[in-house]
Structure formats: C-alpha cells, structure tokens
Short mmCIF file of C-alpha atoms and ligand atoms in Angstrom, two decimals:
data_model
loop_
_atom_site.label_atom_id
_atom_site.label_comp_id
_atom_site.label_asym_id
_atom_site.label_seq_id
_atom_site.Cartn_x
_atom_site.Cartn_y
_atom_site.Cartn_z
CA MET M 1143 -65.98 -30.18 0.66
CA LEU M 1144 -65.76 -29.28 4.35
CA SER M 1145 -67.00 -25.78 5.05
CA GLU M 1146 -67.73 -23.89 8.28
CA VAL M 1147 -69.85 -20.75 8.43
CA ASN M 1148 -69.55 -17.90 10.94
CA THR M 1149 -66.55 -19.47 12.59
CA SER M 1150 -63.74 -18.07 14.72
CA LEU M 1151 -60.27 -17.75 13.16
CA LEU M 1152 -58.64 -18.05 16.60
CA PRO M 1153 -57.16 -21.52 15.85
CA TYR M 1154 -55.91 -20.34 12.46
CA ASN M 1155 -53.64 -17.39 13.33
CA THR M 1156 -50.54 -17.50 15.52
CA PHE M 1157 -51.16 -13.97 16.82
CA GLY M 1158 -54.25 -15.44 18.48
CA PHE M 1159 -56.83 -12.86 17.41
CA ASP M 1160 -60.43 -13.96 17.75
CA VAL M 1161 -62.03 -12.59 14.58
CA GLN M 1162 -64.92 -14.18 12.71
CA ALA M 1163 -64.87 -15.67 9.22
CA THR M 1164 -68.10 -15.73 7.26
CA GLU M 1165 -67.02 -18.97 5.58
CA LEU M 1166 -63.97 -21.22 5.91
CA ILE M 1167 -63.55 -23.91 3.24
CA LYS M 1168 -61.02 -26.69 3.75
CA ILE M 1169 -59.12 -27.61 0.57
CA GLU M 1170 -57.70 -31.13 0.75
CA ASN M 1171 -57.06 -31.86 -2.93
CA LYS M 1172 -56.54 -30.11 -6.25
CA GLU M 1173 -59.89 -31.22 -7.72
CA GLN M 1174 -61.74 -29.11 -5.15
CA LEU M 1175 -60.15 -26.00 -6.67
CA VAL M 1176 -61.35 -27.05 -10.14
CA ASN M 1177 -64.88 -27.56 -8.75
CA LEU M 1178 -64.83 -24.12 -7.17
CA TYR M 1179 -63.68 -22.61 -10.48
CA GLU M 1180 -66.47 -24.36 -12.38
CA ASN M 1181 -69.01 -23.01 -9.90
CA GLY M 1182 -67.78 -19.42 -10.44
CA PHE M 1183 -66.25 -19.15 -6.94
CA PHE M 1184 -63.16 -17.24 -8.11
CA LYS M 1185 -65.24 -14.47 -9.72
CA SER M 1186 -65.73 -12.96 -6.26
CA PRO M 1187 -63.08 -11.95 -3.71
CA PHE M 1188 -61.71 -14.71 -1.45
CA ARG M 1189 -58.68 -15.28 0.76
CA VAL M 1190 -56.18 -18.06 1.46
CA ILE M 1191 -54.81 -19.26 4.81
CA SER M 1192 -52.31 -22.05 5.42
CA GLY M 1193 -50.73 -21.97 8.90
CA GLY M 1194 -51.72 -18.36 9.69
CA SER M 1195 -48.22 -17.61 11.02
CA ASN M 1196 -47.57 -14.61 8.79
CA LEU M 1197 -50.93 -12.90 9.19
CA LEU M 1198 -52.33 -10.03 11.25
CA LEU M 1199 -56.12 -10.18 11.44
CA THR M 1200 -57.48 -6.70 12.17
CA GLN M 1201 -61.17 -7.32 11.40
CA ASN M 1202 -63.82 -9.95 10.73
CA ILE M 1203 -63.36 -11.48 7.28
CA GLN M 1204 -66.40 -11.24 5.02
CA GLU M 1205 -64.86 -13.02 1.98
CA PRO M 1206 -64.77 -16.83 2.00
CA ILE M 1207 -61.41 -18.22 3.12
CA LEU M 1208 -59.74 -21.27 1.60
CA LEU M 1209 -57.82 -23.23 4.24
CA ILE M 1210 -55.10 -25.13 2.36
CA ARG M 1211 -54.64 -28.64 3.71
CA ILE M 1212 -53.46 -30.57 0.62
CA PRO M 1213 -51.25 -33.44 1.89
CA GLY M 1214 -48.61 -35.56 0.21
CA ILE M 1215 -44.91 -36.43 0.08
CA THR M 1216 -43.76 -37.93 -3.24
CA GLN M 1217 -40.18 -38.71 -4.17
CA LYS M 1218 -39.99 -37.83 -7.86
CA GLU M 1219 -36.34 -38.47 -8.71
CA GLU M 1220 -33.21 -39.74 -7.01
CA THR M 1221 -29.56 -39.81 -8.07
CA ASP M 1222 -26.38 -40.44 -6.09
CA GLY M 1223 -26.20 -36.69 -5.46
CA TYR M 1224 -29.74 -35.46 -4.85
CA VAL M 1225 -33.45 -36.19 -4.42
CA LEU M 1226 -36.44 -34.31 -5.79
CA ILE M 1227 -39.40 -34.46 -3.42
CA GLU M 1228 -42.83 -32.98 -4.08
CA PHE M 1229 -44.71 -31.85 -0.96
CA GLY M 1230 -48.44 -31.08 -0.88
CA ALA M 1231 -48.99 -27.41 -0.01
CA GLY M 1232 -50.68 -28.30 3.28
CA GLU M 1233 -47.72 -30.23 4.70
CA ASN M 1234 -46.34 -28.65 7.87
CA TRP M 1235 -42.98 -26.95 7.21
CA HIS M 1236 -41.19 -28.12 10.35
CA ALA M 1237 -42.41 -31.71 9.87
CA THR M 1238 -40.97 -31.47 6.35
CA VAL M 1239 -37.61 -30.38 7.77
CA LEU M 1240 -37.62 -33.26 10.27
CA HIS M 1241 -38.48 -35.71 7.47
CA CYS M 1242 -35.44 -34.48 5.50
CA VAL M 1243 -33.15 -34.52 8.55
CA LYS M 1244 -34.17 -38.10 9.33
CA ASN M 1245 -33.46 -39.18 5.74
CA GLN M 1246 -30.15 -37.24 5.53
CA PHE M 1247 -31.45 -34.97 2.77
CA PHE M 1248 -29.42 -31.79 3.18
CA GLY M 1249 -30.50 -28.19 2.61
CA ILE M 1250 -33.34 -27.09 4.92
CA GLU M 1251 -32.03 -28.01 8.38
CA ASN M 1252 -31.13 -24.33 9.09
CA MET M 1253 -34.83 -23.52 8.65
CA SER M 1254 -35.97 -25.88 11.43
CA LEU M 1255 -38.94 -24.78 13.56
CA ILE M 1256 -40.31 -22.13 11.18
CA PRO M 1257 -44.10 -22.38 11.64
CA GLY M 1258 -46.60 -22.71 8.81
CA CYS M 1259 -47.10 -24.89 5.75
CA ILE M 1260 -44.83 -25.59 2.82
CA GLY M 1261 -47.30 -24.07 0.33
CA ALA M 1262 -46.76 -20.65 1.90
CA ALA M 1263 -42.96 -20.98 2.06
CA PRO M 1264 -42.39 -19.68 -1.51
CA ILE M 1265 -44.64 -16.64 -0.96
CA GLN M 1266 -42.00 -14.79 1.04
CA ASN M 1267 -39.07 -17.11 0.21
CA ILE M 1268 -38.73 -18.07 3.87
CA GLY M 1269 -35.27 -17.92 5.33
CA ALA M 1270 -33.27 -18.31 8.50
CA TYR M 1271 -29.69 -18.78 9.66
CA GLY M 1272 -28.08 -18.24 6.26
CA THR M 1273 -30.45 -20.41 4.17
CA GLU M 1274 -33.47 -19.45 2.08
CA LEU M 1275 -36.11 -21.57 0.39
CA LYS M 1276 -34.72 -20.55 -3.01
CA ASP M 1277 -31.46 -22.44 -2.21
CA VAL M 1278 -33.30 -25.79 -2.34
CA PHE M 1279 -36.27 -24.88 -4.50
CA HIS M 1280 -36.88 -26.90 -7.67
CA SER M 1281 -40.42 -25.99 -8.81
CA LEU M 1282 -43.99 -25.54 -7.69
CA SER M 1283 -47.48 -26.16 -8.97
CA ALA M 1284 -50.07 -23.41 -8.63
CA TYR M 1285 -53.70 -23.04 -9.68
CA ASN M 1286 -54.34 -19.98 -11.82
CA ILE M 1287 -57.71 -18.71 -10.59
CA GLN M 1288 -58.25 -16.64 -13.75
CA THR M 1289 -57.74 -19.47 -16.29
CA GLY M 1290 -58.70 -22.44 -14.11
CA LYS M 1291 -55.46 -24.22 -15.10
CA PHE M 1292 -52.57 -25.58 -13.04
CA GLU M 1293 -49.20 -24.02 -13.90
CA ASN M 1294 -45.65 -25.05 -13.07
CA PHE M 1295 -43.16 -22.43 -11.89
CA ASP M 1296 -39.41 -22.99 -11.91
CA LEU M 1297 -36.84 -21.10 -9.83
CA GLN M 1298 -36.51 -18.23 -12.27
CA GLN M 1299 -40.27 -17.76 -12.71
CA CYS M 1300 -40.75 -17.44 -8.95
CA GLN M 1301 -38.48 -14.33 -8.93
CA PHE M 1302 -37.35 -14.98 -5.38
CA GLY M 1303 -35.81 -12.06 -3.51
CA TYR M 1304 -35.16 -11.23 0.13
CA ARG M 1305 -38.48 -12.28 1.78
CA ASP M 1306 -40.07 -11.73 -1.60
CA SER M 1307 -41.33 -13.56 -4.70
CA PHE M 1308 -43.51 -13.24 -7.80
CA PHE M 1309 -46.45 -14.32 -5.57
CA LYS M 1310 -46.08 -11.18 -3.41
CA GLN M 1311 -45.78 -8.96 -6.50
CA GLN M 1312 -47.40 -9.44 -9.95
CA GLY M 1313 -48.78 -12.87 -8.98
CA LYS M 1314 -50.40 -11.64 -5.75
CA GLY M 1315 -53.93 -13.02 -5.29
CA LYS M 1316 -53.87 -14.76 -8.68
CA TYR M 1317 -52.53 -18.20 -7.75
CA ILE M 1318 -53.06 -20.89 -5.15
CA ILE M 1319 -49.94 -22.96 -4.58
CA THR M 1320 -50.84 -26.65 -4.45
CA SER M 1321 -47.42 -28.34 -4.16
CA VAL M 1322 -43.73 -27.48 -3.86
CA THR M 1323 -40.83 -29.63 -5.11
CA LEU M 1324 -37.48 -29.34 -3.33
CA LYS M 1325 -34.08 -30.47 -4.60
CA LEU M 1326 -32.15 -31.75 -1.59
CA SER M 1327 -28.56 -32.90 -1.51
CA LYS M 1328 -27.65 -36.45 -0.53
CA ILE M 1329 -24.06 -35.33 -0.16
CA ALA M 1330 -23.36 -33.79 3.25
CA LYS M 1331 -23.47 -29.99 2.98
CA ILE M 1332 -23.57 -28.24 6.32
CA ASN M 1333 -23.89 -24.46 6.64
CA THR M 1334 -22.73 -23.25 10.05
CA GLN M 1335 -21.50 -19.79 8.98
CA TYR M 1336 -24.16 -18.09 11.12
CA GLY M 1337 -22.60 -16.97 14.41
CA ASP M 1338 -25.35 -18.29 16.68
CA ILE M 1339 -25.11 -21.81 15.18
CA GLN M 1340 -21.33 -21.85 15.58
CA ASN M 1341 -21.61 -20.79 19.21
CA ALA M 1342 -24.28 -23.39 19.98
CA LEU M 1343 -22.13 -26.17 18.48
CA ILE M 1344 -19.00 -25.00 20.31
CA GLN M 1345 -20.93 -25.02 23.59
CA LYS M 1346 -21.79 -28.67 22.96
CA ASN M 1347 -18.20 -29.50 21.93
CA ILE M 1348 -19.38 -30.54 18.46
CA THR M 1349 -16.59 -30.05 15.92
CA ASN M 1350 -17.91 -32.20 13.08
CA PRO M 1351 -21.66 -31.53 13.09
CA THR M 1352 -24.22 -33.84 11.50
CA ILE M 1353 -27.41 -32.61 9.82
CA LYS M 1354 -29.26 -33.43 13.06
CA ASP M 1355 -26.76 -31.48 15.17
CA VAL M 1356 -27.43 -28.39 13.05
CA SER M 1357 -31.20 -28.84 13.16
CA ASP M 1358 -31.11 -29.39 16.94
CA ALA M 1359 -28.90 -26.31 17.41
CA VAL M 1360 -31.32 -24.15 15.39
CA ILE M 1361 -34.30 -25.51 17.35
CA GLU M 1362 -32.52 -24.76 20.64
CA ILE M 1363 -31.53 -21.21 19.64
CA ARG M 1364 -35.02 -20.43 18.38
CA LYS M 1365 -36.66 -21.77 21.52
CA SER M 1366 -34.38 -19.60 23.66
CA LYS M 1367 -34.97 -16.39 21.66
CA LEU M 1368 -38.43 -16.51 20.14
CA PRO M 1369 -41.81 -16.66 21.85
CA ASP M 1370 -43.79 -19.85 21.24
CA PRO M 1371 -47.05 -18.74 19.56
CA ALA M 1372 -48.92 -21.42 21.54
CA ILE M 1373 -48.01 -19.45 24.69
CA LEU M 1374 -47.59 -15.86 23.47
CA GLY M 1375 -49.28 -14.71 20.26
CA ASN M 1376 -46.92 -13.48 17.55
CA SER M 1377 -46.15 -13.74 13.86
CA GLY M 1378 -42.36 -13.92 14.00
CA SER M 1379 -40.52 -10.90 12.63
CA PHE M 1380 -43.06 -8.17 12.05
CA PHE M 1381 -40.70 -6.09 9.89
CA LYS M 1382 -38.25 -7.00 7.15
CA ASN M 1383 -34.59 -6.17 7.60
CA PRO M 1384 -34.19 -3.03 5.49
CA VAL M 1385 -31.89 -3.05 2.48
CA ILE M 1386 -30.53 0.50 2.26
CA GLU M 1387 -27.83 2.47 0.47
CA LYS M 1388 -24.37 1.72 1.80
CA SER M 1389 -23.69 5.45 2.25
CA LEU M 1390 -26.70 5.83 4.59
CA ALA M 1391 -25.67 2.76 6.60
CA GLU M 1392 -22.14 4.13 6.98
CA LYS M 1393 -23.55 7.47 8.11
CA ILE M 1394 -25.58 5.70 10.83
CA GLN M 1395 -22.58 3.58 11.74
CA ALA M 1396 -20.40 6.69 12.20
CA ASN M 1397 -22.64 7.62 15.19
CA HIS M 1398 -23.31 4.01 16.23
CA PRO M 1399 -20.24 1.80 15.73
CA ASP M 1400 -22.17 -1.24 17.04
CA LEU M 1401 -24.41 -1.31 13.92
CA LYS M 1402 -23.78 -4.49 11.89
CA ILE M 1403 -23.86 -4.09 8.13
CA PHE M 1404 -24.33 -7.04 5.75
CA PRO M 1405 -23.38 -6.41 2.09
CA VAL M 1406 -26.04 -7.14 -0.55
CA SER M 1407 -24.27 -5.58 -3.57
CA ASP M 1408 -21.62 -2.90 -4.17
CA GLU M 1409 -24.08 -0.13 -3.33
CA TRP M 1410 -26.68 -1.80 -1.11
CA VAL M 1411 -26.46 -3.31 2.36
CA LYS M 1412 -28.85 -5.03 4.76
CA ILE M 1413 -29.05 -3.79 8.35
CA PRO M 1414 -30.92 -5.46 11.24
CA ALA M 1415 -34.39 -3.98 11.79
CA ALA M 1416 -34.19 -5.29 15.36
CA TRP M 1417 -31.20 -3.03 16.02
CA LEU M 1418 -33.07 0.06 14.74
CA ILE M 1419 -36.13 -0.75 16.87
CA GLU M 1420 -34.05 -1.43 19.98
CA LYS M 1421 -32.00 1.76 19.53
CA SER M 1422 -35.26 3.67 19.19
CA GLY M 1423 -36.22 2.42 22.66
CA TRP M 1424 -39.03 0.01 21.78
CA LYS M 1425 -37.58 -3.33 22.87
CA GLY M 1426 -39.71 -4.75 25.71
CA HIS M 1427 -42.33 -1.97 25.31
CA LYS M 1428 -45.72 -3.05 26.73
CA ARG M 1429 -49.13 -1.44 26.39
CA SER M 1430 -52.49 -2.94 27.25
CA HIS M 1431 -52.79 -6.19 25.23
CA VAL M 1432 -49.76 -5.90 22.95
CA GLY M 1433 -46.05 -5.15 22.98
CA VAL M 1434 -42.54 -5.66 21.62
CA HIS M 1435 -40.89 -8.90 22.70
CA GLU M 1436 -38.26 -8.38 25.39
CA LYS M 1437 -35.70 -10.73 23.78
CA GLN M 1438 -36.28 -9.89 20.11
CA ALA M 1439 -37.37 -6.39 19.09
CA LEU M 1440 -38.52 -7.55 15.64
CA VAL M 1441 -41.29 -9.63 17.17
CA LEU M 1442 -44.52 -7.89 18.18
CA VAL M 1443 -46.58 -9.85 20.68
CA HIS M 1444 -50.20 -10.21 21.72
CA TYR M 1445 -50.69 -10.95 25.43
CA GLY M 1446 -54.34 -11.96 24.91
CA GLY M 1447 -57.74 -10.32 24.79
CA GLY M 1448 -56.61 -7.65 22.32
CA LYS M 1449 -57.34 -6.66 18.76
CA GLY M 1450 -55.18 -6.89 15.63
CA SER M 1451 -55.61 -3.15 15.16
CA GLU M 1452 -53.61 -2.60 18.39
CA ILE M 1453 -50.64 -4.42 16.83
CA GLN M 1454 -51.08 -2.45 13.61
CA GLN M 1455 -51.12 0.83 15.57
CA LEU M 1456 -47.98 -0.13 17.51
CA ALA M 1457 -46.20 -1.23 14.30
CA THR M 1458 -47.04 2.07 12.61
CA GLU M 1459 -45.71 4.06 15.58
CA ILE M 1460 -42.47 2.07 15.50
CA GLN M 1461 -42.20 2.61 11.74
CA THR M 1462 -42.63 6.39 12.11
CA ASP M 1463 -40.21 6.64 15.03
CA VAL M 1464 -37.46 4.67 13.26
CA ALA M 1465 -37.94 6.77 10.10
CA ASN M 1466 -37.63 9.98 12.15
CA LYS M 1467 -34.55 8.80 14.04
CA PHE M 1468 -32.61 7.00 11.29
CA ASN M 1469 -34.24 7.99 7.98
CA VAL M 1470 -34.86 4.28 7.29
CA HIS M 1471 -38.25 2.93 6.22
CA LEU M 1472 -39.23 -0.35 7.90
CA GLU M 1473 -41.47 -2.46 5.70
CA PHE M 1474 -44.02 -4.86 7.25
CA GLU M 1475 -43.19 -8.52 6.63
CA VAL M 1476 -46.52 -9.73 8.02
CA ASN M 1477 -49.64 -9.70 5.81
CA ILE M 1478 -52.34 -7.41 7.21
CA TRP M 1479 -56.00 -8.40 6.71
P1 FAD Z 2936 -50.05 -17.98 6.23
O1 FAD Z 2936 -49.74 -17.06 7.35
O2 FAD Z 2936 -51.26 -18.81 6.33
O3 FAD Z 2936 -50.11 -17.15 4.87
C1 FAD Z 2936 -49.13 -16.20 4.55
C2 FAD Z 2936 -49.47 -15.54 3.20
O4 FAD Z 2936 -49.40 -16.50 2.16
C3 FAD Z 2936 -50.90 -15.01 3.13
O5 FAD Z 2936 -50.91 -13.87 2.32
C4 FAD Z 2936 -51.69 -16.14 2.48
O6 FAD Z 2936 -52.84 -15.68 1.80
C5 FAD Z 2936 -50.66 -16.68 1.51
N1 FAD Z 2936 -50.78 -18.14 1.27
C6 FAD Z 2936 -50.70 -19.10 2.22
N2 FAD Z 2936 -50.75 -20.32 1.64
C7 FAD Z 2936 -50.88 -20.11 0.30
C8 FAD Z 2936 -51.01 -20.98 -0.83
N3 FAD Z 2936 -50.99 -22.31 -0.70
N4 FAD Z 2936 -51.14 -20.40 -2.05
C9 FAD Z 2936 -51.16 -19.06 -2.20
N5 FAD Z 2936 -51.05 -18.19 -1.17
C10 FAD Z 2936 -50.91 -18.71 0.07
N6 FAD Z 2936 -40.53 -16.66 8.40
C11 FAD Z 2936 -39.29 -16.76 7.84
O7 FAD Z 2936 -39.11 -16.52 6.64
N7 FAD Z 2936 -38.22 -17.15 8.59
C12 FAD Z 2936 -38.32 -17.43 9.90
O8 FAD Z 2936 -37.34 -17.78 10.53
C13 FAD Z 2936 -39.61 -17.32 10.51
N8 FAD Z 2936 -39.77 -17.56 11.83
C14 FAD Z 2936 -40.99 -17.42 12.40
C15 FAD Z 2936 -41.12 -17.67 13.77
C16 FAD Z 2936 -42.35 -17.55 14.40
C17 FAD Z 2936 -42.46 -17.82 15.88
C18 FAD Z 2936 -43.49 -17.20 13.64
C19 FAD Z 2936 -44.84 -17.10 14.29
C20 FAD Z 2936 -43.38 -16.93 12.28
C21 FAD Z 2936 -42.12 -17.04 11.65
N9 FAD Z 2936 -41.95 -16.79 10.27
C22 FAD Z 2936 -40.71 -16.92 9.70
C23 FAD Z 2936 -43.09 -16.35 9.45
C24 FAD Z 2936 -43.95 -17.51 8.89
O9 FAD Z 2936 -43.83 -18.67 9.68
C25 FAD Z 2936 -43.59 -17.87 7.44
O10 FAD Z 2936 -43.74 -16.75 6.61
C26 FAD Z 2936 -44.44 -19.02 6.91
O11 FAD Z 2936 -43.98 -19.42 5.64
C27 FAD Z 2936 -45.92 -18.67 6.79
O12 FAD Z 2936 -46.62 -19.87 6.50
P2 FAD Z 2936 -48.15 -20.05 6.83
O13 FAD Z 2936 -48.52 -21.38 6.32
O14 FAD Z 2936 -48.40 -19.81 8.25
O15 FAD Z 2936 -48.77 -18.89 5.92
P1 NAP Z 2937 -29.67 -12.57 14.59
O1 NAP Z 2937 -28.85 -13.79 14.54
O2 NAP Z 2937 -29.77 -11.83 15.88
O3 NAP Z 2937 -29.18 -11.56 13.46
C1 NAP Z 2937 -29.81 -10.28 13.31
C2 NAP Z 2937 -29.99 -9.99 11.83
O4 NAP Z 2937 -28.72 -9.87 11.22
C3 NAP Z 2937 -30.71 -11.11 11.16
O5 NAP Z 2937 -32.00 -10.68 10.90
C4 NAP Z 2937 -29.89 -11.46 9.94
O6 NAP Z 2937 -30.55 -11.23 8.72
C5 NAP Z 2937 -28.67 -10.59 10.01
N1 NAP Z 2937 -27.49 -11.50 10.00
C6 NAP Z 2937 -26.88 -12.07 11.04
N2 NAP Z 2937 -25.82 -12.80 10.64
C7 NAP Z 2937 -25.79 -12.71 9.30
C8 NAP Z 2937 -24.95 -13.23 8.31
N3 NAP Z 2937 -23.90 -14.04 8.61
N4 NAP Z 2937 -25.20 -12.93 7.02
C9 NAP Z 2937 -26.24 -12.14 6.70
N5 NAP Z 2937 -27.08 -11.62 7.60
C10 NAP Z 2937 -26.86 -11.87 8.89
O7 NAP Z 2937 -31.15 -12.89 14.08
P2 NAP Z 2937 -32.37 -13.54 14.84
O8 NAP Z 2937 -33.41 -12.54 15.02
O9 NAP Z 2937 -31.91 -14.33 16.03
O10 NAP Z 2937 -32.91 -14.56 13.75
C11 NAP Z 2937 -32.13 -15.64 13.34
C12 NAP Z 2937 -32.55 -16.08 11.96
O11 NAP Z 2937 -33.90 -16.53 11.98
C13 NAP Z 2937 -32.50 -14.96 10.94
O12 NAP Z 2937 -32.06 -15.51 9.71
C14 NAP Z 2937 -33.92 -14.49 10.84
O13 NAP Z 2937 -34.24 -13.98 9.55
C15 NAP Z 2937 -34.70 -15.77 11.11
N6 NAP Z 2937 -35.98 -15.44 11.75
C16 NAP Z 2937 -36.97 -14.97 10.96
C17 NAP Z 2937 -38.22 -14.68 11.48
C18 NAP Z 2937 -39.33 -14.20 10.59
O14 NAP Z 2937 -40.46 -14.20 11.04
N7 NAP Z 2937 -39.05 -13.84 9.38
C19 NAP Z 2937 -38.43 -14.85 12.84
C20 NAP Z 2937 -37.39 -15.28 13.62
C21 NAP Z 2937 -36.15 -15.59 13.08
P3 NAP Z 2937 -31.52 -12.34 8.05
O15 NAP Z 2937 -32.83 -12.17 8.72
O16 NAP Z 2937 -31.55 -11.93 6.64
O17 NAP Z 2937 -30.93 -13.70 8.25
#
C-alpha cells in the first residue's frame, strides 16, 4: 500500500492550499480497505479525498487521509435501449463523460468538465445544466467502515436531493464509495432546455445537436465562465442555491423584478445564490490572497499564497451580509476541513 508521511496536500485540492497531511494512503483496490479494517485502522478518525475539488483545507490534517484511486470501467449489461457501466470510484469524472460521449451513451453530457472523481459524484449528487447524477444513477458499492462489509445502494437508498444524499446526512463518514454504476441510454436523448446551451448551439447554427455538440457546448460555456483551478484556485460554487418559501421569494422579487425564481414544489422555490451575492455587492471583491470571481459570484477564488481560513472568513461575511439584506441563509456547498 503506497503511503506518504508529512506530505503537502497542494496537489490534492483545487483551491491550491499548501497544508500538510500527517499521512496520505493511496487506495487502488477494494482489498486494501479490508486490510485496513483488519488492522483496526477504522477505529480511529480518518478522512477521504478523491479529486479535492469540493474541499476547503483550513489547517494541517492530523488524521490519516485515504486517497481514492480505484480504477475500472466494466460494462455489466446491455440492451437495445441502455447500458449499465460500473466505474471504479477513482475514475476521473470528465474522462467518464468523454468515454460515454464517444460511445454514444446518453445522459451525462450536460455534466461535462465537472472536476473530481466518479466516487465523489454521489456524495452531493453532482449536477449542471439541467442534469443531475441521480438521473442516470443505477447503484453504487460502498465499504461500511463499521462492519467491514461492502454494501450495495440503489437509487432510493442514496436519498438524492439537491446537492445532497444519504452520504452527506446519516451516512456521513461511515462509508467509502468504491464504485458507481450508471444506466445510460443508447437511444438519443438530448437535454438542451438550459438557456446557455440553447444560445451556444444557436450561435454555431446547430439545429439538430448530437451528444458531442452538447458536450462541446457545455465545455465551451464552462471555460468562458468558470476559472480553471490549474490557473486560479477555486472549488466551483462555494454556496448552494437556496431553496426558500415561495412567499419570501415573491417578496424579494417585488423589490427586484430581475430575480429569477425556479419552482421546486407548490410552496418552495430555488433562487440563484449568485444573484443574492452580486446584489449584495460582492461580485469581483478582492482582498489580499482571496476574492469573489468577477464572472461568477458563487465562486470564491484563491490568488495564491493564502490560507483556507481567509476563504472561510470571506464566505462567512458573505453569508451574514446576504442574510441581513435578504433574510436568506446561504449554505456552504464546499466541505470545510
Ligand atoms: P473531493 O473534493 O475529493 O471530496 C468531496 C467530499 O466527498 C469530501 O467530503 C470527501 O471526503 C468525500 N469523498 C470523496 N470521495 C469519496 C469516496 N470515494 N467515498 C466516500 N466519500 C468520498 N459540482 C457540481 O455538482 N456541479 C458542477 O457543475 C461543478 N462544477 C465545478 C467546477 C469547478 C471549477 C470546481 C473546482 C468544482 C465544481 N464542482 C461542481 C464541485 C466538485 O467538482 C464536485 O462536487 C465533485 O464531485 C467533487 O469530486 P472530488 O473527487 O473532487 O471530491
Ligand atoms: P446559470 O446558468 O447562470 O444559472 C444560475 C442559476 O439558476 C443556476 O445555479 C441554476 O441552478 C439556476 N437555473 C438556471 N436555469 C435553470 C433552469 N432552466 N431550471 C432550473 N434552474 C435553473 O448558472 P451557472 O453558474 O452558469 O452554472 C451553470 C450550471 O453549472 C448550473 O447547473 C450550476 O449548478 C453548474 N455549476 C455548478 C458548480 C458547482 O460547483 N456546484 C460550479 C459551476 C457550475 P442549478 O445550479 O440548480 O442548475
């Protein structure tokens, strides 16, 4: 088992914070987890990292960290209508999308270019441009660190919600996801309802888009709007879009007719966190080593040489300000360590 002691986590977090890990253990197969269990490893606190693209590191990490790098792409079932493919948790998400696009397996093309690994995708039910993981999810395998047994979870057991799942709630810290099986359509199913995708296709004069056209459009839009973590440290959207009572949203909209409201149920609606942050005057804000991205107010950025605590401080100030101005609580999407 490959293990590094007193090592920097700089290459393992997209914010680019240089904190130290006491021990980093690379997990490349399921048997290693069983070995760790048998040696009593899971009786003490530990942490899990995959791509480090949804993490804010605010301090050195004393607990050992498991770096999940389990590979594998296995086609488990195929009919005229769909394929079931099992992906090892350590497979890169975007490479997975490109694999599916190339093979004309429909369903995840709208989630092109999301960083990270597929094993972390169920944790917050990743989503973008009108598609969520749950729309193509079949099942996953996870190691129960309390019993030392592998368990299978189906769609219902994962309790997926908006950027939420069982693994962020009751299952938090109790399971290590080792593989994820997706059910992808072999019959063309394109979802271009999202305004930005429609506009990008119109600009290219594409009226009958292929799966690759949609993936390329998403990649292009994302590259134009979002900072590349290799150049500017960030963890994507720092806050979740709040789901609030319709009456409160309508009250805000009465003073701000430009507020977009997306229905969730009869009584609840989702409103863009980016709008709240921008209206509160934070878009493009810069201080010392950190700031709010100038093109996307949901994205907090690290210009280099700073500390995770500076991002946490900025995020808390934004949270307080938005609550004071709009009476809306912004929840962090990023995991804080
Ligand atoms: P990590 O950051 O390594 O881990 C995230 C959490 O999951 C941690 O709590 C970790 O302990 C836990 N974890 C990781 N792997 C496992 C495992 N195998 N078993 C158990 N627990 C595990 N997200 C979206 O939903 N939509 C987007 O469009 C999107 N765009 C982004 C754009 C940018 C530029 C960036 C930087 C991030 C974006 N994200 C987006 C956030 C992020 O990419 C996703 O949440 C991604 O799924 C995180 O994967 P990861 O492998 O990096 O997870
Ligand atoms: P956008 O298109 O400017 O839209 C702003 C917000 O309005 C989005 O967050 C989106 O919610 C909501 N929205 C827009 N059209 C919608 C529709 N037809 N139905 C329901 N909700 C709608 O957003 P953006 O910032 O450029 O991001 C584009 C997509 O990429 C979004 O889906 C976003 O979630 C995703 N993204 C996520 C991250 C992350 O780290 N989590 C980072 C970058 C981008 P939703 O977020 O629910 O879609």
